[in-house]
Amino acid sequence: MASGLAVVLGGALASTAHAADPPLTLEAAVQKGMAQAPVLMAHHAHVASMHEEAVRAGRLPDPTLNVGVQNFPITAPGAFSIRSDPMTMRVIGVTQALPSRAARSADREVADADVKAADAEGADTMASVQERIADAWIDLWAARQKRALLSELHAENALAVHIAQARLKGGGGSATDALTVRAEAAALDNRLEAADADIAGAQAGLQRWLGQTMTDLGDAPDFGKLPVAPEHLEQAVDQQAPMQVWASREQVAQAALDRARATKHPDWSVSFLYGQRAGPLSDMVMVEFGVSLPLFTRNRQDRAISAKEEQWEAAQDAHEDARREQRAVIARTVASWQGLARQIQRYQDTMLPLDRDRTQTALAAYRGGGPLQPWLDARRDEIELRLAYVDALTSRARLWASLSYLLPTSEAMP
């Protein structure tokens, strides 16, 4: 008895806690999903690794420890004896390579450019995740809009069935009409079942980002108003998330070119050796300096520099092409969004009210003894019109999301 009461109380408390959660708005869904998106956590780890690599770049390479024997005899007399020849000695030393300052500076530039490229990719990833979370919220919101618009017609179906049965009993109707009305009601029930399935699927899609099922949605934002003016979007192309990666690619190409040019600067090395000889002979030390000689650069360094210059110019051309494409994408998206806004307004002001009046008038005429077919035609047209209206709402909301998350949040604020 006590355990059963505990289960009941636990369920009641859980229900109360769930009921206390505020309705989930689109903005809250995006914030919550961004805080726990695994893809963003993976990117943060990647950026951290790039920063570690940047700290290492440009530093001197590790020294080399040299151990061996010099002047070791291998023929008689005294072959293979370390004490038979006074020139034989055991040596130990250290060699340190000293790359040119230009090479080390170029390595640091390449590492810094790689870090900036990773950051730019992160901005693009964040914008993509924001849009995908918003689309998941919009899918659930649109599925519920469709369910609500279809549910509004359920009571009218019941009224039509009642009218058909009353006319049949009164001798003014036909059994065919009564069966047709009931079939129409069943068809609407099927559409409602499909709408419920769409809602369940959309909830699963949103749960993928939030980690829990959300059943209570808040009010939708005004999808007819962007958080940033379309003119500003067209002007701020280079600041948009998909474009930031192109600027970083140019920096990477420039850094690679600088590193190729640095190969024309000589590298140095210094070696120190200590030699121990047998017997009373004195030990010896040796200090050596080495320098690379980039003398024949025409088919070596110059070729590499020319290749990197071509890659840098290709990165610039690709950046400009991407910039033009982005402007075209924005223009097309804004035009589609604005066109859908006008269509939705026409749905709301003219088409939906007219279809509603047509259906009600046809049902009233049928109730007064008129034929059933005009109501069936009007009713089916109204259902299709409502579904088309929801599709337009959904398309406009998706376009709104694709435009709203192009710029960083601070720049996209109205």
Short mmCIF file of C-alpha atoms in Angstrom, two decimals:
data_model
loop_
_atom_site.label_atom_id
_atom_site.label_comp_id
_atom_site.label_asym_id
_atom_site.label_seq_id
_atom_site.Cartn_x
_atom_site.Cartn_y
_atom_site.Cartn_z
CA MET A 1 0.00 0.00 0.00
CA ALA A 2 2.80 2.37 0.98
CA SER A 3 4.82 1.59 -2.16
CA GLY A 4 1.76 2.13 -4.35
CA LEU A 5 1.15 5.51 -2.70
CA ALA A 6 4.79 6.44 -3.28
CA VAL A 7 4.47 5.62 -6.96
CA VAL A 8 1.32 7.73 -7.24
CA LEU A 9 2.91 10.63 -5.40
CA GLY A 10 6.08 10.35 -7.52
CA GLY A 11 4.05 10.42 -10.71
CA ALA A 12 2.06 13.39 -9.47
CA LEU A 13 5.23 15.29 -8.59
CA ALA A 14 6.75 14.51 -11.99
CA SER A 15 3.60 15.67 -13.72
CA THR A 16 3.58 18.86 -11.67
CA ALA A 17 7.24 19.54 -12.48
CA HIS A 18 6.60 18.93 -16.16
CA ALA A 19 3.56 21.17 -16.10
CA ALA A 20 5.62 23.88 -14.47
CA ASP A 21 8.01 24.03 -17.45
CA PRO A 22 7.33 27.15 -19.51
CA PRO A 23 6.20 26.73 -23.11
CA LEU A 24 9.17 26.20 -25.39
CA THR A 25 9.69 29.13 -27.75
CA LEU A 26 11.82 28.89 -30.85
CA GLU A 27 14.51 31.08 -29.30
CA ALA A 28 14.59 28.96 -26.14
CA ALA A 29 14.82 25.77 -28.21
CA VAL A 30 17.80 27.12 -30.15
CA GLN A 31 19.58 28.21 -26.96
CA LYS A 32 18.95 24.90 -25.24
CA GLY A 33 19.97 22.84 -28.25
CA MET A 34 23.15 24.86 -28.80
CA ALA A 35 24.18 24.33 -25.18
CA GLN A 36 24.30 20.55 -25.58
CA ALA A 37 24.85 19.84 -29.28
CA PRO A 38 27.53 17.10 -29.55
CA VAL A 39 28.74 18.44 -32.89
CA LEU A 40 29.60 21.77 -31.25
CA MET A 41 31.37 20.06 -28.36
CA ALA A 42 33.43 18.10 -30.89
CA HIS A 43 34.32 21.31 -32.69
CA HIS A 44 35.39 23.02 -29.46
CA ALA A 45 37.77 20.11 -28.81
CA HIS A 46 39.11 20.44 -32.35
CA VAL A 47 39.76 24.17 -31.89
CA ALA A 48 41.50 23.49 -28.57
CA SER A 49 43.82 21.04 -30.33
CA MET A 50 44.58 23.63 -33.01
CA HIS A 51 45.55 26.15 -30.33
CA GLU A 52 47.94 23.61 -28.83
CA GLU A 53 49.50 23.12 -32.25
CA ALA A 54 49.84 26.89 -32.67
CA VAL A 55 51.82 27.15 -29.42
CA ARG A 56 54.26 24.53 -30.73
CA ALA A 57 54.71 26.12 -34.16
CA GLY A 58 57.85 28.10 -34.90
CA ARG A 59 59.91 26.69 -32.06
CA LEU A 60 63.36 25.21 -32.51
CA PRO A 61 63.44 21.48 -33.30
CA ASP A 62 64.70 19.10 -30.65
CA PRO A 63 68.49 18.75 -30.47
CA THR A 64 70.13 15.54 -31.68
CA LEU A 65 72.35 13.47 -29.41
CA ASN A 66 75.38 11.99 -31.19
CA VAL A 67 77.28 9.01 -29.72
CA GLY A 68 79.98 6.98 -31.49
CA VAL A 69 83.62 6.20 -32.19
CA GLN A 70 85.93 8.13 -34.48
CA ASN A 71 89.13 6.96 -36.21
CA PHE A 72 88.47 3.32 -35.34
CA PRO A 73 91.09 1.02 -37.01
CA ILE A 74 89.79 -1.91 -39.03
CA THR A 75 93.02 -3.23 -40.60
CA ALA A 76 96.26 -4.55 -39.08
CA PRO A 77 98.12 -3.62 -37.08
CA GLY A 78 95.73 -2.89 -34.19
CA ALA A 79 92.58 -3.78 -36.10
CA PHE A 80 89.38 -3.51 -34.10
CA SER A 81 91.14 -2.24 -31.00
CA ILE A 82 90.06 1.00 -29.46
CA ARG A 83 93.47 1.48 -27.79
CA SER A 84 95.83 0.59 -30.62
CA ASP A 85 95.73 3.97 -32.35
CA PRO A 86 96.10 7.27 -30.50
CA MET A 87 93.62 8.94 -32.91
CA THR A 88 90.79 6.62 -31.88
CA MET A 89 88.35 8.21 -29.50
CA ARG A 90 84.88 7.77 -28.11
CA VAL A 91 82.71 10.80 -28.87
CA ILE A 92 79.49 12.23 -27.52
CA GLY A 93 77.89 15.44 -28.68
CA VAL A 94 74.82 17.47 -29.47
CA THR A 95 73.61 18.93 -32.76
CA GLN A 96 71.02 21.72 -32.86
CA ALA A 97 69.31 22.69 -36.10
CA LEU A 98 68.59 26.42 -36.40
CA PRO A 99 65.91 27.08 -39.05
CA SER A 100 65.91 30.58 -40.47
CA ARG A 101 63.90 33.27 -38.73
CA ALA A 102 61.74 33.58 -41.86
CA ALA A 103 60.94 29.85 -41.78
CA ARG A 104 60.01 29.90 -38.12
CA SER A 105 57.88 33.01 -38.59
CA ALA A 106 56.13 31.36 -41.56
CA ASP A 107 55.39 28.27 -39.46
CA ARG A 108 53.74 30.47 -36.85
CA GLU A 109 51.70 32.21 -39.55
CA VAL A 110 50.51 28.87 -40.90
CA ALA A 111 49.50 27.69 -37.42
CA ASP A 112 47.65 30.95 -36.70
CA ALA A 113 45.87 30.72 -40.06
CA ASP A 114 44.82 27.14 -39.27
CA VAL A 115 43.38 28.30 -35.93
CA LYS A 116 41.43 31.08 -37.66
CA ALA A 117 40.19 28.59 -40.25
CA ALA A 118 38.97 26.29 -37.47
CA ASP A 119 37.20 29.23 -35.80
CA ALA A 120 35.56 30.17 -39.10
CA GLU A 121 34.39 26.59 -39.63
CA GLY A 122 32.99 26.73 -36.11
CA ALA A 123 30.96 29.84 -36.94
CA ASP A 124 29.53 28.07 -39.99
CA THR A 125 28.79 24.97 -37.92
CA MET A 126 27.06 27.03 -35.23
CA ALA A 127 24.88 28.79 -37.80
CA SER A 128 23.99 25.46 -39.38
CA VAL A 129 23.07 23.93 -36.01
CA GLN A 130 20.97 26.96 -35.09
CA GLU A 131 19.06 26.68 -38.35
CA ARG A 132 18.54 22.93 -37.96
CA ILE A 133 17.18 23.35 -34.43
CA ALA A 134 14.89 26.14 -35.63
CA ASP A 135 13.69 23.92 -38.49
CA ALA A 136 12.93 21.12 -36.01
CA TRP A 137 10.88 23.54 -33.88
CA ILE A 138 9.13 24.85 -37.01
CA ASP A 139 8.28 21.30 -38.11
CA LEU A 140 6.50 20.65 -34.81
CA TRP A 141 4.80 24.04 -34.87
CA ALA A 142 3.61 23.49 -38.47
CA ALA A 143 2.34 19.98 -37.71
CA ARG A 144 0.26 21.39 -34.89
CA GLN A 145 -1.02 24.19 -37.10
CA LYS A 146 -2.17 21.60 -39.63
CA ARG A 147 -3.82 19.53 -36.90
CA ALA A 148 -5.64 22.57 -35.53
CA LEU A 149 -6.92 23.71 -38.93
CA LEU A 150 -8.25 20.23 -39.72
CA SER A 151 -9.80 19.83 -36.27
CA GLU A 152 -11.88 22.95 -36.84
CA LEU A 153 -13.77 21.05 -39.54
CA HIS A 154 -14.61 18.05 -37.36
CA ALA A 155 -17.74 19.56 -35.83
CA GLU A 156 -19.07 20.46 -39.27
CA ASN A 157 -18.63 16.84 -40.37
CA ALA A 158 -20.70 15.69 -37.44
CA LEU A 159 -23.37 18.26 -38.38
CA ALA A 160 -23.41 17.05 -41.99
CA VAL A 161 -23.83 13.45 -40.85
CA HIS A 162 -26.73 14.53 -38.60
CA ILE A 163 -28.37 16.46 -41.46
CA ALA A 164 -28.04 13.52 -43.86
CA GLN A 165 -29.59 11.12 -41.36
CA ALA A 166 -32.40 13.56 -40.56
CA ARG A 167 -33.19 14.00 -44.26
CA LEU A 168 -33.12 10.24 -44.78
CA LYS A 169 -35.53 9.69 -41.93
CA GLY A 170 -37.75 12.48 -43.21
CA GLY A 171 -37.88 11.00 -46.67
CA GLY A 172 -36.11 13.95 -48.32
CA GLY A 173 -32.67 12.41 -48.57
CA SER A 174 -31.03 9.31 -49.91
CA ALA A 175 -29.03 6.48 -48.36
CA THR A 176 -26.22 7.28 -50.81
CA ASP A 177 -25.91 10.79 -49.43
CA ALA A 178 -25.86 9.49 -45.87
CA LEU A 179 -23.10 6.99 -46.69
CA THR A 180 -21.11 9.61 -48.62
CA VAL A 181 -21.20 12.05 -45.71
CA ARG A 182 -20.06 9.34 -43.31
CA ALA A 183 -17.21 8.42 -45.70
CA GLU A 184 -16.20 12.08 -45.83
CA ALA A 185 -16.11 12.18 -42.04
CA ALA A 186 -13.94 9.04 -41.97
CA ALA A 187 -11.57 10.59 -44.52
CA LEU A 188 -11.15 13.62 -42.27
CA ASP A 189 -10.45 11.32 -39.32
CA ASN A 190 -7.72 9.68 -41.40
CA ARG A 191 -6.19 13.08 -42.11
CA LEU A 192 -6.26 13.85 -38.39
CA GLU A 193 -4.53 10.55 -37.64
CA ALA A 194 -1.85 11.42 -40.20
CA ALA A 195 -1.48 14.84 -38.61
CA ASP A 196 -1.00 13.19 -35.20
CA ALA A 197 1.72 10.99 -36.72
CA ASP A 198 3.39 14.08 -38.17
CA ILE A 199 3.35 15.70 -34.73
CA ALA A 200 4.95 12.61 -33.16
CA GLY A 201 7.63 12.57 -35.86
CA ALA A 202 8.32 16.28 -35.42
CA GLN A 203 8.60 15.81 -31.65
CA ALA A 204 11.23 13.11 -32.25
CA GLY A 205 13.12 15.48 -34.55
CA LEU A 206 13.16 18.21 -31.89
CA GLN A 207 14.08 15.71 -29.18
CA ARG A 208 17.20 14.87 -31.20
CA TRP A 209 18.50 18.35 -30.34
CA LEU A 210 17.02 18.92 -26.89
CA GLY A 211 17.44 15.47 -25.38
CA GLN A 212 13.82 15.37 -24.20
CA THR A 213 10.32 15.43 -25.61
CA MET A 214 8.67 18.85 -25.58
CA THR A 215 4.90 18.90 -25.91
CA ASP A 216 4.11 22.51 -25.02
CA LEU A 217 5.32 25.04 -27.56
CA GLY A 218 5.35 28.76 -27.00
CA ASP A 219 4.15 31.37 -29.45
CA ALA A 220 5.96 31.47 -32.77
CA PRO A 221 8.04 34.53 -33.60
CA ASP A 222 6.81 36.90 -36.27
CA PHE A 223 7.98 35.04 -39.36
CA GLY A 224 6.93 38.04 -41.42
CA LYS A 225 9.73 40.17 -39.94
CA LEU A 226 13.43 39.36 -40.09
CA PRO A 227 15.71 40.19 -37.14
CA VAL A 228 17.99 41.96 -39.64
CA ALA A 229 17.03 44.01 -42.67
CA PRO A 230 17.41 42.24 -46.04
CA GLU A 231 19.48 45.20 -47.29
CA HIS A 232 21.95 44.67 -44.46
CA LEU A 233 22.22 40.97 -45.32
CA GLU A 234 23.18 41.83 -48.88
CA GLN A 235 25.75 44.38 -47.71
CA ALA A 236 27.29 42.23 -44.96
CA VAL A 237 28.02 39.19 -47.09
CA ASP A 238 31.58 38.71 -45.84
CA GLN A 239 30.43 38.71 -42.19
CA GLN A 240 27.98 35.86 -42.74
CA ALA A 241 28.84 32.46 -41.31
CA PRO A 242 29.11 30.55 -44.63
CA MET A 243 31.56 33.18 -45.96
CA GLN A 244 33.92 33.46 -43.01
CA VAL A 245 35.59 30.18 -43.91
CA TRP A 246 36.63 31.61 -47.30
CA ALA A 247 38.57 34.48 -45.76
CA SER A 248 40.38 32.02 -43.50
CA ARG A 249 41.24 29.85 -46.52
CA GLU A 250 42.87 32.86 -48.13
CA GLN A 251 44.90 33.38 -44.97
CA VAL A 252 45.98 29.73 -44.99
CA ALA A 253 47.04 30.03 -48.64
CA GLN A 254 48.96 33.25 -47.89
CA ALA A 255 50.72 31.63 -44.94
CA ALA A 256 51.68 28.64 -47.11
CA LEU A 257 53.10 31.05 -49.70
CA ASP A 258 55.15 32.83 -47.05
CA ARG A 259 56.51 29.50 -45.85
CA ALA A 260 57.51 28.56 -49.41
CA ARG A 261 59.31 31.90 -49.78
CA ALA A 262 61.10 31.29 -46.49
CA THR A 263 62.82 28.25 -48.00
CA LYS A 264 65.10 30.63 -49.93
CA HIS A 265 66.59 31.74 -46.61
CA PRO A 266 69.46 29.51 -45.41
CA ASP A 267 69.04 27.32 -42.33
CA TRP A 268 71.84 26.91 -39.82
CA SER A 269 73.01 24.16 -37.49
CA VAL A 270 75.56 23.92 -34.71
CA SER A 271 77.23 20.76 -33.38
CA PHE A 272 79.37 20.15 -30.33
CA LEU A 273 81.36 16.93 -29.88
CA TYR A 274 83.49 15.72 -27.00
CA GLY A 275 86.06 13.03 -27.81
CA GLN A 276 87.76 10.80 -25.22
CA ARG A 277 91.06 9.16 -26.20
CA ALA A 278 92.80 6.22 -24.53
CA GLY A 279 95.84 6.45 -22.30
CA PRO A 280 97.58 9.64 -21.41
CA LEU A 281 96.45 11.40 -24.60
CA SER A 282 94.34 14.50 -24.11
CA ASP A 283 90.62 14.56 -24.83
CA MET A 284 89.31 16.70 -27.65
CA VAL A 285 86.30 18.86 -28.42
CA MET A 286 84.86 19.88 -31.75
CA VAL A 287 82.47 22.70 -32.62
CA GLU A 288 80.88 22.74 -36.08
CA PHE A 289 78.60 25.21 -37.82
CA GLY A 290 76.58 24.29 -40.87
CA VAL A 291 74.49 26.34 -43.27
CA SER A 292 72.20 25.27 -46.11
CA LEU A 293 73.02 26.72 -49.52
CA PRO A 294 69.88 27.47 -51.57
CA LEU A 295 71.92 28.19 -54.69
CA PHE A 296 69.97 26.37 -57.38
CA THR A 297 66.49 27.77 -56.74
CA ARG A 298 65.12 27.82 -60.28
CA ASN A 299 63.81 24.25 -60.26
CA ARG A 300 63.49 23.89 -56.49
CA GLN A 301 62.35 26.74 -54.27
CA ASP A 302 61.10 28.92 -57.14
CA ARG A 303 58.85 26.10 -58.37
CA ALA A 304 57.34 25.64 -54.93
CA ILE A 305 56.81 29.39 -54.60
CA SER A 306 55.09 29.56 -57.99
CA ALA A 307 52.79 26.68 -57.01
CA LYS A 308 51.82 28.38 -53.74
CA GLU A 309 51.19 31.66 -55.58
CA GLU A 310 48.81 29.87 -57.94
CA GLN A 311 47.02 28.29 -54.97
CA TRP A 312 46.73 31.68 -53.28
CA GLU A 313 45.24 33.25 -56.42
CA ALA A 314 42.87 30.27 -56.74
CA ALA A 315 41.72 30.82 -53.16
CA GLN A 316 41.02 34.49 -53.95
CA ASP A 317 39.05 33.63 -57.09
CA ALA A 318 37.07 30.94 -55.26
CA HIS A 319 36.32 33.45 -52.48
CA GLU A 320 34.95 35.96 -54.99
CA ASP A 321 32.86 33.28 -56.69
CA ALA A 322 31.45 32.19 -53.32
CA ARG A 323 30.72 35.83 -52.49
CA ARG A 324 28.70 36.28 -55.68
CA GLU A 325 26.87 33.00 -55.12
CA GLN A 326 26.02 34.01 -51.56
CA ARG A 327 24.58 37.32 -52.76
CA ALA A 328 22.46 35.45 -55.30
CA VAL A 329 21.27 32.97 -52.66
CA ILE A 330 20.27 35.81 -50.33
CA ALA A 331 18.44 37.64 -53.09
CA ARG A 332 16.53 34.49 -54.09
CA THR A 333 15.71 33.60 -50.49
CA VAL A 334 14.52 37.10 -49.64
CA ALA A 335 12.37 37.21 -52.80
CA SER A 336 10.80 33.85 -51.96
CA TRP A 337 10.22 34.89 -48.34
CA GLN A 338 8.57 38.15 -49.40
CA GLY A 339 6.46 36.37 -52.03
CA LEU A 340 5.22 33.84 -49.47
CA ALA A 341 4.34 36.68 -47.12
CA ARG A 342 2.04 38.15 -49.78
CA GLN A 343 0.54 34.73 -50.50
CA ILE A 344 -0.12 34.10 -46.80
CA GLN A 345 -1.78 37.48 -46.47
CA ARG A 346 -4.02 36.63 -49.43
CA TYR A 347 -4.87 33.27 -47.85
CA GLN A 348 -5.85 34.99 -44.61
CA ASP A 349 -7.73 37.96 -46.07
CA THR A 350 -9.50 36.41 -49.06
CA MET A 351 -9.07 32.76 -49.93
CA LEU A 352 -9.70 31.06 -46.58
CA PRO A 353 -12.71 33.25 -45.64
CA LEU A 354 -14.24 32.76 -49.11
CA ASP A 355 -13.83 28.99 -48.98
CA ARG A 356 -15.29 28.95 -45.46
CA ASP A 357 -18.33 30.92 -46.64
CA ARG A 358 -18.70 28.69 -49.68
CA THR A 359 -18.66 25.53 -47.54
CA GLN A 360 -21.11 26.91 -45.00
CA THR A 361 -23.44 28.15 -47.73
CA ALA A 362 -23.39 24.78 -49.46
CA LEU A 363 -24.12 22.99 -46.18
CA ALA A 364 -26.97 25.37 -45.42
CA ALA A 365 -28.37 24.72 -48.89
CA TYR A 366 -28.13 20.96 -48.34
CA ARG A 367 -29.85 21.36 -44.99
CA GLY A 368 -32.64 23.21 -46.78
CA GLY A 369 -33.16 20.40 -49.29
CA GLY A 370 -30.48 21.13 -51.87
CA PRO A 371 -28.03 18.60 -53.36
CA LEU A 372 -25.06 17.22 -51.38
CA GLN A 373 -22.40 17.47 -54.08
CA PRO A 374 -21.80 21.25 -53.82
CA TRP A 375 -20.95 20.84 -50.13
CA LEU A 376 -18.65 17.87 -50.85
CA ASP A 377 -16.80 19.86 -53.51
CA ALA A 378 -16.53 22.93 -51.33
CA ARG A 379 -15.44 20.90 -48.32
CA ARG A 380 -12.67 19.06 -50.19
CA ASP A 381 -11.44 22.31 -51.73
CA GLU A 382 -11.36 23.92 -48.29
CA ILE A 383 -9.33 21.06 -46.83
CA GLU A 384 -6.78 21.28 -49.63
CA LEU A 385 -6.66 25.05 -49.28
CA ARG A 386 -5.97 24.80 -45.56
CA LEU A 387 -3.20 22.29 -46.15
CA ALA A 388 -1.69 24.57 -48.82
CA TYR A 389 -1.89 27.45 -46.34
CA VAL A 390 0.05 25.46 -43.74
CA ASP A 391 2.64 24.56 -46.38
CA ALA A 392 3.06 28.26 -47.17
CA LEU A 393 3.43 29.05 -43.46
CA THR A 394 6.05 26.33 -43.10
CA SER A 395 8.02 27.42 -46.16
CA ARG A 396 8.07 31.03 -45.02
CA ALA A 397 9.20 30.01 -41.52
CA ARG A 398 12.03 27.91 -42.93
CA LEU A 399 13.19 30.76 -45.16
CA TRP A 400 13.03 33.07 -42.13
CA ALA A 401 15.27 30.69 -40.22
CA SER A 402 17.77 30.38 -43.08
CA LEU A 403 18.09 34.20 -43.22
CA SER A 404 17.99 34.86 -39.48
CA TYR A 405 21.07 32.82 -38.62
CA LEU A 406 23.40 34.02 -41.37
CA LEU A 407 25.02 36.69 -39.19
CA PRO A 408 26.40 36.29 -35.66
CA THR A 409 23.72 36.84 -33.02
CA SER A 410 25.05 40.24 -31.97
CA GLU A 411 24.89 41.54 -35.56
CA ALA A 412 21.50 40.01 -36.30
CA MET A 413 19.72 41.83 -33.49
CA PRO A 414 17.17 44.39 -34.71
#
